[in-house]
Amino acid sequence: MPISAAGSKSLDWVPACAGTLSRGRENGFTLVELMVVVTIIGLASAVAMLVMPDPRGRVLDEATRFALRTRAAHDSAIVEARPVSVWISGGGYGFDQRLSGGWTPIAEKPMRVERWNEGTRASIGDSSGRMRVTFDPTGLVDRPAEIRLDRGGVAATVHIDADGSVRADAG
């Protein structure tokens, strides 16, 4: 240690913890800071829940999927030169082909029996509860149809026109 001219020791050296020994404020978070963080997390969670898609999918997506499968049945009737039908009920839909004078279910993946998603209600406009629309080998239908799908106050409509065209619309 250096010695001053008068012979006393110099106090140039100061311990690193000298400034932290005061007891004025303890380390930690205040209640207000914690409340702000909890509020921000709550708001972020609410936004995330609102933008997350419905696990059942949108009703328009379900209608579009049904319309595309019905269009595949139309194409199948033309390519295979045999009648193909789609049946629709309140619980789901499926596809049949005409073989040996009778209707036989189609088991291949795009045209096998499908159930409507949970909560979806189909309005087919037929009092029997089941409707069959048949595509002939030229692609024309025996009767046009309109199928309305409702779920949670949202609706979509699938139109099967006399010329065999199929489309899905919102509402």
PDB file of C-alpha atoms in Angstrom, residues 35-164:
ATOM      1  CA  MET A  35     -50.118  -6.841 -11.763  1.00  0.00           C
ATOM      2  CA  VAL A  36     -48.982  -5.249 -15.040  1.00  0.00           C
ATOM      3  CA  VAL A  37     -47.269  -8.473 -16.108  1.00  0.00           C
ATOM      4  CA  VAL A  38     -50.315 -10.589 -15.217  1.00  0.00           C
ATOM      5  CA  THR A  39     -52.572  -8.206 -17.185  1.00  0.00           C
ATOM      6  CA  ILE A  40     -50.332  -8.376 -20.255  1.00  0.00           C
ATOM      7  CA  ILE A  41     -50.266 -12.181 -20.115  1.00  0.00           C
ATOM      8  CA  GLY A  42     -54.063 -12.249 -19.766  1.00  0.00           C
ATOM      9  CA  LEU A  43     -54.557  -9.969 -22.779  1.00  0.00           C
ATOM     10  CA  ALA A  44     -52.111 -11.980 -24.886  1.00  0.00           C
ATOM     11  CA  SER A  45     -53.935 -15.198 -23.963  1.00  0.00           C
ATOM     12  CA  ALA A  46     -57.300 -13.700 -24.915  1.00  0.00           C
ATOM     13  CA  VAL A  47     -55.979 -12.571 -28.294  1.00  0.00           C
ATOM     14  CA  ALA A  48     -54.449 -15.995 -28.931  1.00  0.00           C
ATOM     15  CA  MET A  49     -57.758 -17.720 -28.154  1.00  0.00           C
ATOM     16  CA  LEU A  50     -59.681 -15.416 -30.480  1.00  0.00           C
ATOM     17  CA  VAL A  51     -57.389 -15.950 -33.466  1.00  0.00           C
ATOM     18  CA  MET A  52     -57.001 -19.709 -33.035  1.00  0.00           C
ATOM     19  CA  PRO A  53     -59.038 -21.635 -35.605  1.00  0.00           C
ATOM     20  CA  ASP A  54     -61.998 -23.724 -34.537  1.00  0.00           C
ATOM     21  CA  PRO A  55     -60.741 -27.327 -34.145  1.00  0.00           C
ATOM     22  CA  ARG A  56     -63.810 -28.505 -36.064  1.00  0.00           C
ATOM     23  CA  GLY A  57     -62.869 -26.258 -38.990  1.00  0.00           C
ATOM     24  CA  ARG A  58     -64.989 -23.607 -40.583  1.00  0.00           C
ATOM     25  CA  VAL A  59     -68.397 -24.637 -41.908  1.00  0.00           C
ATOM     26  CA  LEU A  60     -67.461 -23.192 -45.330  1.00  0.00           C
ATOM     27  CA  ASP A  61     -64.403 -25.470 -45.404  1.00  0.00           C
ATOM     28  CA  GLU A  62     -66.632 -28.449 -44.666  1.00  0.00           C
ATOM     29  CA  ALA A  63     -69.059 -27.399 -47.423  1.00  0.00           C
ATOM     30  CA  THR A  64     -66.172 -26.946 -49.873  1.00  0.00           C
ATOM     31  CA  ARG A  65     -64.795 -30.400 -49.019  1.00  0.00           C
ATOM     32  CA  PHE A  66     -68.239 -31.920 -49.611  1.00  0.00           C
ATOM     33  CA  ALA A  67     -68.587 -30.015 -52.902  1.00  0.00           C
ATOM     34  CA  LEU A  68     -65.187 -31.216 -54.121  1.00  0.00           C
ATOM     35  CA  ARG A  69     -65.999 -34.833 -53.297  1.00  0.00           C
ATOM     36  CA  THR A  70     -69.340 -34.490 -55.050  1.00  0.00           C
ATOM     37  CA  ARG A  71     -67.518 -33.061 -58.082  1.00  0.00           C
ATOM     38  CA  ALA A  72     -65.214 -36.106 -57.972  1.00  0.00           C
ATOM     39  CA  ALA A  73     -68.337 -38.314 -58.103  1.00  0.00           C
ATOM     40  CA  HIS A  74     -69.495 -36.345 -61.158  1.00  0.00           C
ATOM     41  CA  ASP A  75     -66.134 -36.921 -62.854  1.00  0.00           C
ATOM     42  CA  SER A  76     -66.164 -40.597 -61.893  1.00  0.00           C
ATOM     43  CA  ALA A  77     -69.587 -41.064 -63.526  1.00  0.00           C
ATOM     44  CA  ILE A  78     -68.250 -39.636 -66.780  1.00  0.00           C
ATOM     45  CA  VAL A  79     -64.896 -41.474 -66.791  1.00  0.00           C
ATOM     46  CA  GLU A  80     -66.324 -44.863 -65.807  1.00  0.00           C
ATOM     47  CA  ALA A  81     -69.476 -44.412 -67.951  1.00  0.00           C
ATOM     48  CA  ARG A  82     -71.794 -45.546 -65.150  1.00  0.00           C
ATOM     49  CA  PRO A  83     -74.175 -43.728 -62.814  1.00  0.00           C
ATOM     50  CA  VAL A  84     -72.739 -42.491 -59.527  1.00  0.00           C
ATOM     51  CA  SER A  85     -74.873 -41.028 -56.754  1.00  0.00           C
ATOM     52  CA  VAL A  86     -74.305 -39.026 -53.622  1.00  0.00           C
ATOM     53  CA  TRP A  87     -76.633 -39.503 -50.687  1.00  0.00           C
ATOM     54  CA  ILE A  88     -76.963 -36.829 -48.058  1.00  0.00           C
ATOM     55  CA  SER A  89     -78.537 -37.123 -44.619  1.00  0.00           C
ATOM     56  CA  GLY A  90     -78.515 -35.148 -41.398  1.00  0.00           C
ATOM     57  CA  GLY A  91     -75.618 -37.267 -40.128  1.00  0.00           C
ATOM     58  CA  GLY A  92     -73.308 -37.278 -43.158  1.00  0.00           C
ATOM     59  CA  TYR A  93     -72.984 -38.296 -46.771  1.00  0.00           C
ATOM     60  CA  GLY A  94     -71.646 -41.051 -48.983  1.00  0.00           C
ATOM     61  CA  PHE A  95     -71.315 -42.160 -52.577  1.00  0.00           C
ATOM     62  CA  ASP A  96     -72.691 -45.184 -54.431  1.00  0.00           C
ATOM     63  CA  GLN A  97     -72.135 -46.544 -57.921  1.00  0.00           C
ATOM     64  CA  ARG A  98     -74.566 -48.498 -60.026  1.00  0.00           C
ATOM     65  CA  LEU A  99     -73.341 -52.081 -60.529  1.00  0.00           C
ATOM     66  CA  SER A 100     -75.400 -55.049 -61.752  1.00  0.00           C
ATOM     67  CA  GLY A 101     -78.696 -53.247 -61.355  1.00  0.00           C
ATOM     68  CA  GLY A 102     -78.106 -52.094 -57.759  1.00  0.00           C
ATOM     69  CA  TRP A 103     -76.376 -49.354 -55.805  1.00  0.00           C
ATOM     70  CA  THR A 104     -73.023 -50.343 -54.293  1.00  0.00           C
ATOM     71  CA  PRO A 105     -71.169 -48.103 -51.804  1.00  0.00           C
ATOM     72  CA  ILE A 106     -67.861 -46.676 -53.013  1.00  0.00           C
ATOM     73  CA  ALA A 107     -65.130 -47.496 -50.498  1.00  0.00           C
ATOM     74  CA  GLU A 108     -62.191 -45.597 -52.044  1.00  0.00           C
ATOM     75  CA  LYS A 109     -60.877 -42.731 -49.945  1.00  0.00           C
ATOM     76  CA  PRO A 110     -62.220 -39.587 -51.602  1.00  0.00           C
ATOM     77  CA  MET A 111     -65.727 -41.015 -51.874  1.00  0.00           C
ATOM     78  CA  ARG A 112     -66.216 -43.165 -48.799  1.00  0.00           C
ATOM     79  CA  VAL A 113     -68.899 -42.395 -46.212  1.00  0.00           C
ATOM     80  CA  GLU A 114     -68.211 -39.248 -44.179  1.00  0.00           C
ATOM     81  CA  ARG A 115     -69.955 -37.836 -41.122  1.00  0.00           C
ATOM     82  CA  TRP A 116     -70.554 -34.118 -40.717  1.00  0.00           C
ATOM     83  CA  ASN A 117     -68.249 -32.477 -38.187  1.00  0.00           C
ATOM     84  CA  GLU A 118     -69.482 -32.160 -34.620  1.00  0.00           C
ATOM     85  CA  GLY A 119     -72.172 -29.507 -34.319  1.00  0.00           C
ATOM     86  CA  THR A 120     -72.890 -29.319 -38.060  1.00  0.00           C
ATOM     87  CA  ARG A 121     -76.533 -29.574 -39.040  1.00  0.00           C
ATOM     88  CA  ALA A 122     -77.446 -30.315 -42.658  1.00  0.00           C
ATOM     89  CA  SER A 123     -80.729 -29.093 -44.130  1.00  0.00           C
ATOM     90  CA  ILE A 124     -81.515 -31.087 -47.256  1.00  0.00           C
ATOM     91  CA  GLY A 125     -85.093 -30.044 -47.913  1.00  0.00           C
ATOM     92  CA  ASP A 126     -86.380 -33.613 -48.097  1.00  0.00           C
ATOM     93  CA  SER A 127     -88.926 -34.792 -45.542  1.00  0.00           C
ATOM     94  CA  SER A 128     -87.567 -38.356 -45.614  1.00  0.00           C
ATOM     95  CA  GLY A 129     -84.313 -37.193 -43.988  1.00  0.00           C
ATOM     96  CA  ARG A 130     -82.177 -38.577 -46.803  1.00  0.00           C
ATOM     97  CA  MET A 131     -81.622 -37.316 -50.327  1.00  0.00           C
ATOM     98  CA  ARG A 132     -79.981 -39.034 -53.293  1.00  0.00           C
ATOM     99  CA  VAL A 133     -78.626 -37.108 -56.271  1.00  0.00           C
ATOM    100  CA  THR A 134     -77.528 -39.253 -59.227  1.00  0.00           C
ATOM    101  CA  PHE A 135     -74.987 -38.310 -61.892  1.00  0.00           C
ATOM    102  CA  ASP A 136     -75.604 -40.114 -65.182  1.00  0.00           C
ATOM    103  CA  PRO A 137     -72.715 -41.190 -67.476  1.00  0.00           C
ATOM    104  CA  THR A 138     -72.845 -37.792 -69.224  1.00  0.00           C
ATOM    105  CA  GLY A 139     -72.444 -35.913 -65.917  1.00  0.00           C
ATOM    106  CA  LEU A 140     -76.001 -34.561 -65.688  1.00  0.00           C
ATOM    107  CA  VAL A 141     -77.989 -34.950 -62.450  1.00  0.00           C
ATOM    108  CA  ASP A 142     -81.439 -36.453 -62.036  1.00  0.00           C
ATOM    109  CA  ARG A 143     -82.471 -33.477 -59.885  1.00  0.00           C
ATOM    110  CA  PRO A 144     -80.734 -30.302 -58.734  1.00  0.00           C
ATOM    111  CA  ALA A 145     -80.143 -29.972 -55.012  1.00  0.00           C
ATOM    112  CA  GLU A 146     -79.282 -27.375 -52.411  1.00  0.00           C
ATOM    113  CA  ILE A 147     -77.724 -28.514 -49.141  1.00  0.00           C
ATOM    114  CA  ARG A 148     -77.368 -25.989 -46.322  1.00  0.00           C
ATOM    115  CA  LEU A 149     -74.862 -26.617 -43.541  1.00  0.00           C
ATOM    116  CA  ASP A 150     -75.241 -24.717 -40.247  1.00  0.00           C
ATOM    117  CA  ARG A 151     -72.938 -24.644 -37.252  1.00  0.00           C
ATOM    118  CA  GLY A 152     -72.770 -22.096 -34.477  1.00  0.00           C
ATOM    119  CA  GLY A 153     -74.855 -19.501 -36.318  1.00  0.00           C
ATOM    120  CA  VAL A 154     -72.688 -19.682 -39.451  1.00  0.00           C
ATOM    121  CA  ALA A 155     -74.005 -21.258 -42.649  1.00  0.00           C
ATOM    122  CA  ALA A 156     -72.747 -22.453 -46.021  1.00  0.00           C
ATOM    123  CA  THR A 157     -74.708 -23.800 -48.963  1.00  0.00           C
ATOM    124  CA  VAL A 158     -73.686 -26.412 -51.531  1.00  0.00           C
ATOM    125  CA  HIS A 159     -75.460 -26.164 -54.891  1.00  0.00           C
ATOM    126  CA  ILE A 160     -75.664 -29.143 -57.258  1.00  0.00           C
ATOM    127  CA  ASP A 161     -77.052 -27.810 -60.528  1.00  0.00           C
ATOM    128  CA  ALA A 162     -78.869 -29.728 -63.293  1.00  0.00           C
ATOM    129  CA  ASP A 163     -75.809 -29.567 -65.560  1.00  0.00           C
ATOM    130  CA  GLY A 164     -73.736 -31.377 -62.905  1.00  0.00           C
TER     131      GLY A 164
END
